[in-house]
mmCIF file of C-alpha atoms in Angstrom:
data_model
loop_
_atom_site.group_PDB
_atom_site.id
_atom_site.type_symbol
_atom_site.label_atom_id
_atom_site.label_comp_id
_atom_site.label_asym_id
_atom_site.label_seq_id
_atom_site.Cartn_x
_atom_site.Cartn_y
_atom_site.Cartn_z
ATOM 1 C CA MET A 1140 -0.313 19.027 -11.571
ATOM 2 C CA THR A 1141 -0.961 18.635 -15.279
ATOM 3 C CA SER A 1142 -4.144 17.030 -16.574
ATOM 4 C CA TRP A 1143 -2.109 14.199 -18.155
ATOM 5 C CA PHE A 1144 -0.405 13.415 -14.847
ATOM 6 C CA ARG A 1145 -3.713 13.420 -12.955
ATOM 7 C CA ARG A 1146 -5.342 11.028 -15.416
ATOM 8 C CA TYR A 1147 -2.569 8.501 -16.037
ATOM 9 C CA LEU A 1148 -0.054 8.614 -13.182
ATOM 10 C CA LEU A 1149 -1.700 10.136 -10.103
ATOM 11 C CA PRO A 1150 -3.815 7.020 -9.316
ATOM 12 C CA GLY A 1151 -0.699 4.844 -9.304
ATOM 13 C CA PHE A 1152 1.284 7.209 -7.089
ATOM 14 C CA VAL A 1153 -1.603 7.607 -4.623
ATOM 15 C CA PHE A 1154 -2.025 3.821 -4.485
ATOM 16 C CA GLN A 1155 1.706 3.364 -3.942
ATOM 17 C CA SER A 1156 1.608 5.959 -1.160
ATOM 18 C CA ILE A 1157 -1.184 4.073 0.592
ATOM 19 C CA ILE A 1158 0.374 0.606 0.429
ATOM 20 C CA ILE A 1159 4.081 1.324 0.898
ATOM 21 C CA ALA A 1160 4.258 1.487 4.682
ATOM 22 C CA GLY A 1161 2.406 -1.796 5.128
ATOM 23 C CA GLY A 1162 3.569 -3.276 1.828
ATOM 24 C CA TYR A 1163 7.359 -2.958 1.906
ATOM 25 C CA GLY A 1164 8.446 0.111 3.866
ATOM 26 C CA THR A 1165 10.294 -1.802 6.590
ATOM 27 C CA GLY A 1166 11.415 -4.678 4.359
ATOM 28 C CA ARG A 1167 9.857 -7.206 6.725
ATOM 29 C CA GLU A 1168 6.904 -7.665 4.378
ATOM 30 C CA LEU A 1169 9.234 -8.545 1.485
ATOM 31 C CA VAL A 1170 10.948 -11.159 3.628
ATOM 32 C CA GLU A 1171 7.657 -12.738 4.662
ATOM 33 C CA PHE A 1172 6.138 -12.940 1.180
ATOM 34 C CA PHE A 1173 9.188 -13.182 -1.101
ATOM 35 C CA LEU A 1174 12.779 -13.444 0.146
ATOM 36 C CA ARG A 1175 12.133 -16.523 2.291
ATOM 37 C CA PHE A 1176 11.744 -18.421 -1.010
ATOM 38 C CA GLY A 1177 15.210 -17.370 -2.140
ATOM 39 C CA PRO A 1178 16.285 -14.259 -4.104
ATOM 40 C CA VAL A 1179 15.216 -15.622 -7.511
ATOM 41 C CA GLY A 1180 11.945 -17.038 -6.216
ATOM 42 C CA GLY A 1181 11.184 -13.780 -4.427
ATOM 43 C CA LEU A 1182 11.850 -11.702 -7.546
ATOM 44 C CA LEU A 1183 9.681 -13.975 -9.701
ATOM 45 C CA GLY A 1184 6.838 -13.809 -7.186
ATOM 46 C CA MET A 1185 7.013 -10.032 -7.133
ATOM 47 C CA LEU A 1186 7.256 -9.439 -10.891
ATOM 48 C CA LEU A 1187 4.766 -12.050 -12.069
ATOM 49 C CA PRO A 1188 1.714 -12.748 -9.876
ATOM 50 C CA ALA A 1189 1.958 -9.656 -7.646
ATOM 51 C CA THR A 1190 2.534 -6.924 -10.252
ATOM 52 C CA ILE A 1191 0.211 -8.458 -12.857
ATOM 53 C CA LEU A 1192 -2.613 -8.867 -10.344
ATOM 54 C CA VAL A 1193 -2.277 -5.256 -9.155
ATOM 55 C CA SER A 1194 -2.404 -3.941 -12.736
ATOM 56 C CA LEU A 1195 -5.360 -6.082 -13.848
ATOM 57 C CA THR A 1196 -7.377 -5.323 -10.709
ATOM 58 C CA SER A 1197 -6.640 -1.605 -11.062
ATOM 59 C CA MET A 1198 -7.739 -1.599 -14.702
ATOM 60 C CA ALA A 1199 -11.064 -3.241 -13.892
ATOM 61 C CA SER A 1200 -11.640 -1.102 -10.785
ATOM 62 C CA PHE A 1201 -10.836 2.241 -12.454
ATOM 63 C CA GLU A 1202 -13.161 1.479 -15.360
ATOM 64 C CA PHE A 1203 -15.919 0.412 -12.953
ATOM 65 C CA VAL A 1204 -15.513 3.690 -11.086
ATOM 66 C CA ARG A 1205 -15.534 5.715 -14.304
ATOM 67 C CA VAL A 1206 -18.711 4.080 -15.607
ATOM 68 C CA PHE A 1207 -20.701 4.082 -12.354
ATOM 69 C CA GLY A 1208 -19.223 7.147 -10.607
ATOM 70 C CA THR A 1209 -18.344 5.244 -7.405
ATOM 71 C CA TYR A 1210 -15.520 7.352 -5.962
ATOM 72 C CA ASP A 1211 -15.586 6.027 -2.392
ATOM 73 C CA TYR A 1212 -15.445 2.417 -1.287
ATOM 74 C CA ARG A 1213 -19.018 2.413 0.074
ATOM 75 C CA THR A 1214 -20.652 3.313 -3.226
ATOM 76 C CA PHE A 1215 -18.123 1.153 -5.111
ATOM 77 C CA PHE A 1216 -19.120 -1.972 -3.226
ATOM 78 C CA GLN A 1217 -22.787 -1.095 -3.259
ATOM 79 C CA GLY A 1218 -22.482 -1.182 -7.050
ATOM 80 C CA LEU A 1219 -20.403 -4.363 -7.011
ATOM 81 C CA LEU A 1220 -21.950 -6.433 -4.199
ATOM 82 C CA GLY A 1221 -25.330 -4.766 -3.635
ATOM 83 C CA ARG A 1222 -26.474 -5.303 -0.069
ATOM 84 C CA GLY A 1223 -23.412 -7.406 0.585
ATOM 85 C CA TRP A 1224 -21.187 -4.297 0.469
ATOM 86 C CA VAL A 1225 -21.030 -4.246 4.289
ATOM 87 C CA ILE A 1226 -18.819 -7.362 4.149
ATOM 88 C CA TYR A 1227 -16.042 -5.267 2.677
ATOM 89 C CA GLU A 1228 -16.664 -2.601 5.328
ATOM 90 C CA ILE A 1229 -15.862 -5.141 8.033
ATOM 91 C CA GLY A 1230 -12.799 -6.399 6.191
ATOM 92 C CA TYR A 1231 -11.608 -2.869 5.449
ATOM 93 C CA LEU A 1232 -11.802 -1.804 9.093
ATOM 94 C CA CYS A 1233 -9.809 -4.882 10.097
ATOM 95 C CA ALA A 1234 -7.230 -4.089 7.398
ATOM 96 C CA VAL A 1235 -7.030 -0.425 8.448
ATOM 97 C CA LEU A 1236 -6.455 -1.288 12.096
ATOM 98 C CA LEU A 1237 -3.848 -3.893 11.178
ATOM 99 C CA LEU A 1238 -2.074 -1.530 8.771
ATOM 100 C CA LEU A 1239 -2.099 1.290 11.314
ATOM 101 C CA ALA A 1240 -0.767 -1.094 13.964
ATOM 102 C CA VAL A 1241 2.131 -2.056 11.662
ATOM 103 C CA ILE A 1242 2.727 1.628 10.883
ATOM 104 C CA GLY A 1243 2.668 2.531 14.578
ATOM 105 C CA ALA A 1244 5.091 -0.259 15.467
ATOM 106 C CA ALA A 1245 7.395 0.780 12.614
ATOM 107 C CA ALA A 1246 7.295 4.481 13.553
ATOM 108 C CA GLY A 1247 8.161 3.740 17.168
ATOM 109 C CA SER A 1248 10.945 1.342 16.150
ATOM 110 C CA PHE A 1249 12.468 3.753 13.609
ATOM 111 C CA LEU A 1250 12.799 6.642 16.035
ATOM 112 C CA LEU A 1251 13.957 4.367 18.836
ATOM 113 C CA GLU A 1252 16.697 2.707 16.755
ATOM 114 C CA THR A 1253 17.771 5.805 14.802
ATOM 115 C CA PHE A 1254 17.487 8.646 17.344
ATOM 116 C CA ASP A 1255 17.116 6.697 20.619
ATOM 117 C CA LEU A 1256 13.757 8.400 21.233
ATOM 118 C CA PRO A 1257 11.020 6.711 23.290
ATOM 119 C CA PHE A 1258 8.703 4.403 21.331
ATOM 120 C CA ALA A 1259 5.706 6.583 22.262
ATOM 121 C CA VAL A 1260 7.259 9.650 20.598
ATOM 122 C CA GLY A 1261 7.163 7.982 17.192
ATOM 123 C CA VAL A 1262 3.557 6.880 17.603
ATOM 124 C CA THR A 1263 2.464 10.334 18.853
ATOM 125 C CA GLY A 1264 4.260 12.176 16.057
ATOM 126 C CA LEU A 1265 2.646 9.874 13.510
ATOM 127 C CA LEU A 1266 -0.787 10.517 14.986
ATOM 128 C CA VAL A 1267 -0.404 14.308 14.826
ATOM 129 C CA ALA A 1268 0.875 14.307 11.229
ATOM 130 C CA ILE A 1269 -1.865 11.982 9.976
ATOM 131 C CA GLY A 1270 -4.530 13.997 11.771
ATOM 132 C CA PHE A 1271 -3.302 17.186 10.092
ATOM 133 C CA LEU A 1272 -3.374 15.695 6.581
ATOM 134 C CA VAL A 1273 -6.778 14.140 7.095
ATOM 135 C CA PHE A 1274 -8.129 17.483 8.315
ATOM 136 C CA LYS A 1275 -6.821 19.314 5.213
ATOM 137 C CA GLY A 1276 -8.700 17.014 2.841
ATOM 138 C CA THR A 1277 -8.403 15.484 -0.633
ATOM 139 C CA GLU A 1278 -6.482 18.207 -2.489
ATOM 140 C CA THR A 1279 -3.713 18.438 0.122
ATOM 141 C CA ILE A 1280 -3.468 14.655 0.370
ATOM 142 C CA GLU A 1281 -3.118 14.259 -3.412
ATOM 143 C CA ARG A 1282 -0.357 16.868 -3.577
ATOM 144 C CA PHE A 1283 1.520 15.444 -0.601
ATOM 145 C CA PHE A 1284 1.254 11.879 -1.907
ATOM 146 C CA SER A 1285 2.472 12.662 -5.427
ATOM 147 C CA GLY A 1286 5.320 14.927 -4.241
ATOM 148 C CA TRP A 1287 6.520 12.543 -1.535
ATOM 149 C CA SER A 1288 6.397 9.617 -3.971
ATOM 150 C CA PHE A 1289 8.946 11.328 -6.226
ATOM 151 C CA LEU A 1290 11.172 11.953 -3.191
ATOM 152 C CA LEU A 1291 10.751 8.319 -2.180
ATOM 153 C CA TYR A 1292 11.739 7.095 -5.644
ATOM 154 C CA GLY A 1293 14.881 9.237 -5.489
ATOM 155 C CA VAL A 1294 15.919 7.890 -2.083
ATOM 156 C CA TYR A 1295 15.201 4.289 -3.096
ATOM 157 C CA LEU A 1296 17.301 4.694 -6.259
ATOM 158 C CA VAL A 1297 20.228 6.001 -4.194
ATOM 159 C CA PHE A 1298 19.714 3.168 -1.701
ATOM 160 C CA PHE A 1299 19.657 0.630 -4.548
ATOM 161 C CA ALA A 1300 22.727 2.046 -6.335
ATOM 162 C CA TRP A 1301 24.710 2.282 -3.100
ATOM 163 C CA SER A 1302 23.817 -1.296 -2.163
ATOM 164 C CA ILE A 1303 24.894 -2.518 -5.607
ATOM 165 C CA ALA A 1304 28.209 -0.677 -5.229
ATOM 166 C CA ARG A 1305 28.860 -2.027 -1.718
ATOM 167 C CA PHE A 1306 27.333 -5.505 -1.897
ATOM 168 C CA GLY A 1307 27.325 -6.151 -5.648
ATOM 169 C CA ASP A 1308 29.297 -9.392 -5.413
ATOM 170 C CA GLY A 1309 26.960 -10.796 -2.775
ATOM 171 C CA ILE A 1310 23.867 -9.717 -4.711
ATOM 172 C CA GLY A 1311 25.214 -11.258 -7.914
ATOM 173 C CA ALA A 1312 26.023 -14.513 -6.141
ATOM 174 C CA ALA A 1313 22.557 -14.627 -4.568
ATOM 175 C CA PHE A 1314 20.804 -14.375 -7.932
ATOM 176 C CA THR A 1315 23.186 -16.617 -9.889
ATOM 177 C CA SER A 1316 22.548 -19.370 -7.344
ATOM 178 C CA GLY A 1317 19.080 -19.640 -8.912
ATOM 179 C CA GLU A 1318 17.413 -20.398 -5.586
ATOM 180 C CA ALA A 1319 13.628 -20.338 -5.985
ATOM 181 C CA ARG A 1320 12.362 -22.670 -3.307
ATOM 182 C CA GLU A 1321 8.960 -24.368 -3.591
ATOM 183 C CA GLY A 1322 8.140 -22.665 -6.927
ATOM 184 C CA TRP A 1323 4.545 -23.515 -7.852
ATOM 185 C CA ALA A 1324 4.042 -25.682 -4.774
ATOM 186 C CA ARG A 1325 1.105 -25.189 -2.428
ATOM 187 C CA ASP A 1326 3.026 -22.647 -0.374
ATOM 188 C CA GLY A 1327 5.630 -21.580 -2.926
ATOM 189 C CA TRP A 1328 6.709 -18.202 -4.312
ATOM 190 C CA ALA A 1329 3.942 -18.101 -6.938
ATOM 191 C CA LEU A 1330 1.104 -18.475 -4.448
ATOM 192 C CA SER A 1331 2.819 -16.175 -1.972
ATOM 193 C CA GLY A 1332 3.202 -13.500 -4.672
ATOM 194 C CA PHE A 1333 -0.460 -13.878 -5.551
ATOM 195 C CA ARG A 1334 -1.471 -13.495 -1.891
ATOM 196 C CA TYR A 1335 0.733 -10.405 -1.606
ATOM 197 C CA GLY A 1336 -0.962 -8.918 -4.672
ATOM 198 C CA VAL A 1337 -4.405 -9.610 -3.208
ATOM 199 C CA LEU A 1338 -3.396 -7.977 0.061
ATOM 200 C CA GLN A 1339 -2.192 -4.832 -1.710
ATOM 201 C CA VAL A 1340 -5.251 -4.453 -3.973
ATOM 202 C CA SER A 1341 -7.492 -4.850 -0.929
ATOM 203 C CA LEU A 1342 -6.626 -1.180 -0.301
ATOM 204 C CA LEU A 1343 -7.327 -0.141 -3.899
ATOM 205 C CA PRO A 1344 -10.846 1.080 -3.006
ATOM 206 C CA ALA A 1345 -9.183 3.434 -0.502
ATOM 207 C CA MET A 1346 -7.693 5.545 -3.312
ATOM 208 C CA LEU A 1347 -10.657 5.766 -5.689
ATOM 209 C CA PHE A 1348 -10.974 9.484 -4.894
ATOM 210 C CA ALA A 1349 -7.826 9.968 -7.001
ATOM 211 C CA THR A 1350 -9.485 8.535 -10.141
ATOM 212 C CA ARG A 1351 -12.070 11.295 -10.514
ATOM 213 C CA HIS A 1352 -9.879 12.955 -13.178
ATOM 214 C CA ILE A 1353 -10.262 9.940 -15.497
ATOM 215 C CA GLY A 1354 -12.846 10.563 -18.215
ATOM 216 C CA LYS A 1355 -12.355 7.866 -20.878
ATOM 217 C CA ARG A 1356 -12.031 4.079 -20.947
ATOM 218 C CA ARG A 1357 -8.558 4.325 -22.487
ATOM 219 C CA GLU A 1358 -7.430 6.519 -19.614
ATOM 220 C CA ALA A 1359 -8.854 4.127 -17.014
ATOM 221 C CA LEU A 1360 -7.143 1.115 -18.585
ATOM 222 C CA TRP A 1361 -3.772 2.822 -19.020
ATOM 223 C CA ALA A 1362 -3.857 4.293 -15.512
ATOM 224 C CA GLY A 1363 -4.686 0.846 -14.122
ATOM 225 C CA ALA A 1364 -1.963 -0.894 -16.133
ATOM 226 C CA LEU A 1365 0.634 1.609 -14.895
ATOM 227 C CA THR A 1366 -0.464 1.283 -11.266
ATOM 228 C CA GLY A 1367 1.152 -2.157 -10.870
ATOM 229 C CA PRO A 1368 4.681 -1.116 -11.951
ATOM 230 C CA ILE A 1369 4.479 2.255 -10.157
ATOM 231 C CA ALA A 1370 3.570 0.531 -6.907
ATOM 232 C CA ILE A 1371 5.964 -2.419 -7.114
ATOM 233 C CA ILE A 1372 9.183 -0.968 -8.629
ATOM 234 C CA PRO A 1373 10.480 0.435 -5.276
ATOM 235 C CA ALA A 1374 9.830 -2.980 -3.710
ATOM 236 C CA VAL A 1375 11.864 -4.657 -6.480
ATOM 237 C CA LEU A 1376 14.783 -2.305 -5.819
ATOM 238 C CA PHE A 1377 14.536 -3.028 -2.096
ATOM 239 C CA LEU A 1378 14.424 -6.804 -2.632
ATOM 240 C CA VAL A 1379 17.518 -6.730 -4.855
ATOM 241 C CA ALA A 1380 19.392 -4.674 -2.247
ATOM 242 C CA MET A 1381 18.440 -7.154 0.497
ATOM 243 C CA ALA A 1382 19.459 -10.178 -1.584
ATOM 244 C CA GLY A 1383 23.143 -9.527 -0.857
ATOM 245 C CA GLN A 1384 22.516 -10.240 2.852
ATOM 246 C CA TYR A 1385 20.446 -13.377 2.267
ATOM 247 C CA PRO A 1386 19.816 -15.612 4.222
ATOM 248 C CA GLY A 1387 20.877 -13.765 7.399
ATOM 249 C CA ILE A 1388 18.539 -10.823 6.787
ATOM 250 C CA VAL A 1389 15.490 -13.109 6.873
ATOM 251 C CA ASP A 1390 15.551 -13.068 10.685
ATOM 252 C CA ARG A 1391 15.826 -9.281 11.015
ATOM 253 C CA PRO A 1392 12.607 -7.615 12.334
ATOM 254 C CA VAL A 1393 13.323 -4.380 10.383
ATOM 255 C CA PRO A 1394 15.601 -5.292 7.434
ATOM 256 C CA ALA A 1395 15.752 -1.661 6.254
ATOM 257 C CA ASN A 1396 17.584 -0.598 9.408
ATOM 258 C CA HIS A 1397 20.017 -3.510 9.089
ATOM 259 C CA LEU A 1398 20.980 -2.532 5.529
ATOM 260 C CA LEU A 1399 21.345 1.137 6.444
ATOM 261 C CA GLU A 1400 23.686 0.244 9.300
ATOM 262 C CA LEU A 1401 25.796 -1.886 6.947
ATOM 263 C CA LEU A 1402 26.108 1.021 4.495
ATOM 264 C CA GLY A 1403 27.718 2.950 7.351
ATOM 265 C CA SER A 1404 26.451 6.464 6.582
ATOM 266 C CA ARG A 1405 24.703 8.126 9.500
ATOM 267 C CA GLY A 1406 23.552 11.008 7.300
ATOM 268 C CA PHE A 1407 21.912 8.759 4.712
ATOM 269 C CA GLN A 1408 20.401 6.597 7.434
ATOM 270 C CA ILE A 1409 18.680 9.665 8.907
ATOM 271 C CA ALA A 1410 17.557 10.885 5.456
ATOM 272 C CA PHE A 1411 16.139 7.479 4.582
ATOM 273 C CA GLN A 1412 14.304 7.217 7.890
ATOM 274 C CA VAL A 1413 12.811 10.701 7.475
ATOM 275 C CA VAL A 1414 11.509 9.783 4.008
ATOM 276 C CA LEU A 1415 10.252 6.436 5.280
ATOM 277 C CA PHE A 1416 8.521 8.129 8.207
ATOM 278 C CA GLY A 1417 6.760 10.260 5.603
ATOM 279 C CA THR A 1418 5.531 7.109 3.879
ATOM 280 C CA LEU A 1419 4.065 5.911 7.170
ATOM 281 C CA ILE A 1420 2.161 9.184 7.330
ATOM 282 C CA GLU A 1421 1.030 8.703 3.715
ATOM 283 C CA SER A 1422 -0.320 5.215 4.270
ATOM 284 C CA GLY A 1423 -2.081 6.102 7.489
ATOM 285 C CA ALA A 1424 -3.625 9.261 6.051
ATOM 286 C CA GLY A 1425 -4.697 7.418 2.891
ATOM 287 C CA VAL A 1426 -6.669 4.637 4.539
ATOM 288 C CA ILE A 1427 -8.228 6.972 7.110
ATOM 289 C CA HIS A 1428 -9.129 9.515 4.421
ATOM 290 C CA ALA A 1429 -10.934 6.744 2.529
ATOM 291 C CA PHE A 1430 -12.934 5.918 5.658
ATOM 292 C CA ASN A 1431 -13.761 9.598 6.120
ATOM 293 C CA GLU A 1432 -14.917 9.833 2.494
ATOM 294 C CA ARG A 1433 -17.249 6.924 3.195
ATOM 295 C CA VAL A 1434 -18.651 8.771 6.238
ATOM 296 C CA ALA A 1435 -18.956 11.977 4.192
ATOM 297 C CA GLY A 1436 -20.958 10.005 1.628
ATOM 298 C CA VAL A 1437 -23.497 9.116 4.316
ATOM 299 C CA PHE A 1438 -23.862 12.800 5.250
ATOM 300 C CA ALA A 1439 -24.220 13.736 1.580
ATOM 301 C CA ALA A 1440 -26.967 11.145 1.115
ATOM 302 C CA ARG A 1441 -28.842 12.912 3.915
ATOM 303 C CA LYS A 1442 -28.305 16.330 2.271
ATOM 304 C CA ALA A 1443 -25.876 17.357 5.007
ATOM 305 C CA ARG A 1444 -22.158 18.160 5.264
ATOM 306 C CA MET A 1445 -19.680 16.222 7.330
ATOM 307 C CA PRO A 1446 -18.345 18.456 10.159
ATOM 308 C CA PRO A 1447 -14.642 19.265 9.460
ATOM 309 C CA ALA A 1448 -13.641 18.457 13.039
ATOM 310 C CA MET A 1449 -14.947 14.911 12.610
ATOM 311 C CA ARG A 1450 -12.158 14.023 10.162
ATOM 312 C CA PRO A 1451 -9.206 14.310 12.593
ATOM 313 C CA ALA A 1452 -11.406 12.884 15.360
ATOM 314 C CA VAL A 1453 -11.919 9.684 13.337
ATOM 315 C CA ALA A 1454 -8.166 9.543 12.690
ATOM 316 C CA ILE A 1455 -7.355 9.860 16.385
ATOM 317 C CA VAL A 1456 -9.790 7.101 17.431
ATOM 318 C CA LEU A 1457 -8.496 4.664 14.804
ATOM 319 C CA LEU A 1458 -4.853 5.401 15.646
ATOM 320 C CA ILE A 1459 -5.389 4.952 19.381
ATOM 321 C CA VAL A 1460 -6.958 1.525 18.816
ATOM 322 C CA ALA A 1461 -4.185 0.588 16.381
ATOM 323 C CA SER A 1462 -1.482 1.719 18.812
ATOM 324 C CA LEU A 1463 -2.760 -0.866 21.292
ATOM 325 C CA LEU A 1464 -2.488 -3.577 18.614
ATOM 326 C CA SER A 1465 1.047 -2.466 17.707
ATOM 327 C CA ARG A 1466 2.319 -3.949 20.966
ATOM 328 C CA PHE A 1467 2.094 -7.422 19.426
ATOM 329 C CA GLY A 1468 5.229 -6.626 17.393
ATOM 330 C CA ILE A 1469 5.795 -6.087 13.715
ATOM 331 C CA ILE A 1470 6.837 -9.669 12.865
ATOM 332 C CA ASP A 1471 3.728 -11.282 14.383
ATOM 333 C CA LEU A 1472 1.404 -8.636 12.925
ATOM 334 C CA ILE A 1473 2.698 -9.195 9.389
ATOM 335 C CA ALA A 1474 3.063 -12.984 9.512
ATOM 336 C CA THR A 1475 -0.325 -13.714 11.069
ATOM 337 C CA GLY A 1476 -2.585 -10.780 10.248
ATOM 338 C CA TYR A 1477 -1.518 -10.232 6.647
ATOM 339 C CA GLY A 1478 -1.863 -13.903 5.767
ATOM 340 C CA ALA A 1479 -5.431 -14.144 6.994
ATOM 341 C CA LEU A 1480 -6.554 -10.899 5.339
ATOM 342 C CA SER A 1481 -5.154 -11.863 1.931
ATOM 343 C CA TRP A 1482 -7.505 -14.846 1.685
ATOM 344 C CA ALA A 1483 -10.467 -12.835 2.981
ATOM 345 C CA PHE A 1484 -10.089 -10.113 0.338
ATOM 346 C CA LEU A 1485 -9.717 -12.662 -2.437
ATOM 347 C CA PHE A 1486 -13.367 -13.610 -1.869
ATOM 348 C CA ILE A 1487 -14.611 -10.175 -0.795
ATOM 349 C CA PHE A 1488 -13.096 -8.106 -3.600
ATOM 350 C CA VAL A 1489 -10.956 -9.761 -6.289
ATOM 351 C CA LEU A 1490 -13.227 -12.628 -7.338
ATOM 352 C CA PRO A 1491 -16.433 -10.497 -7.312
ATOM 353 C CA LEU A 1492 -14.684 -7.778 -9.349
ATOM 354 C CA PHE A 1493 -13.666 -10.195 -12.122
ATOM 355 C CA THR A 1494 -17.066 -11.890 -12.219
ATOM 356 C CA ILE A 1495 -19.924 -9.635 -11.119
ATOM 357 C CA GLY A 1496 -17.981 -6.462 -11.883
ATOM 358 C CA LEU A 1497 -17.123 -7.373 -15.480
ATOM 359 C CA VAL A 1498 -20.701 -8.497 -16.150
ATOM 360 C CA ARG A 1499 -22.049 -5.158 -14.867
ATOM 361 C CA LEU A 1500 -19.488 -3.249 -16.890
ATOM 362 C CA ARG A 1501 -20.632 -5.028 -20.013
ATOM 363 C CA ARG A 1502 -24.267 -4.129 -19.308
ATOM 364 C CA GLY A 1503 -23.393 -0.541 -18.428
ATOM 365 C CA PRO A 1504 -25.313 1.869 -16.162
ATOM 366 C CA THR A 1505 -29.004 1.132 -15.716
#
């Protein structure tokens, strides 16, 4: 990878790789946070509060990391919250287990619906793949994330173009209706988009290892500004494709599968599911790798080296616990768990970053 790519684009692609499986991979997340307010309301919520919040939070976080050298979430929050950093640790572990539970449920459902394989096969295959990536370490993860993201963008563009060609009239009618229910109301599209943005940036500290190539303030700010669009553009394409099936698609547990079945191509359905399964691996490996980097930081502080075998062992333990949670079902996990975590991370991360964090940036290293 070129130096320019590492500094300006890699952070955004790594962040997108971490959030996609739990952020919009199945389409259920987009229904819960956006499409239930109508196609226009959903698009406004995604483009305005969600994307803007991701970009602004990334800009502030990347600059904080550059100035203070906090490349794992433990040292990042020690610099931001002092002794209160452990609060994020608790929240992060809850988020990781919830995300892995959603990923596990999605993996089992994908293989069951597409290839008629037992639910456990999908979960087991996911576990093995994530364990392998985590064992290989940062360099392999960065290369896999960036390469798979380009493949993902290609598949999503084909998916979007095909949906426009097949359901263009329905999509056009959905957006010309102008439906944007609730708007700026207490539980409208604006607040829901903001909550979605908070939920996504809660995992931003999990990808700070990918910002170590940034050396100047300009690079940190540009990389952060680009992170929002890089992460959200595939979700926008997905939302537009789903709009043609609104409102019926709102009740579908895995909207992606429903759309693929309507397109009627078995070959593309398999290709899409393979790429999407790869995104599940990306997200799982990303959040677990961040936890391992935090553990490695503890070993480093004690002048020791984290045993290599501990990395996949941590992955296996977390995935086993998450697989038990996945039995609650993907709809309940997203509707209940995601909603609660979005408010928690607003107070744990976003508000402290834009208050304490900006003050400490202005003062500089001490």
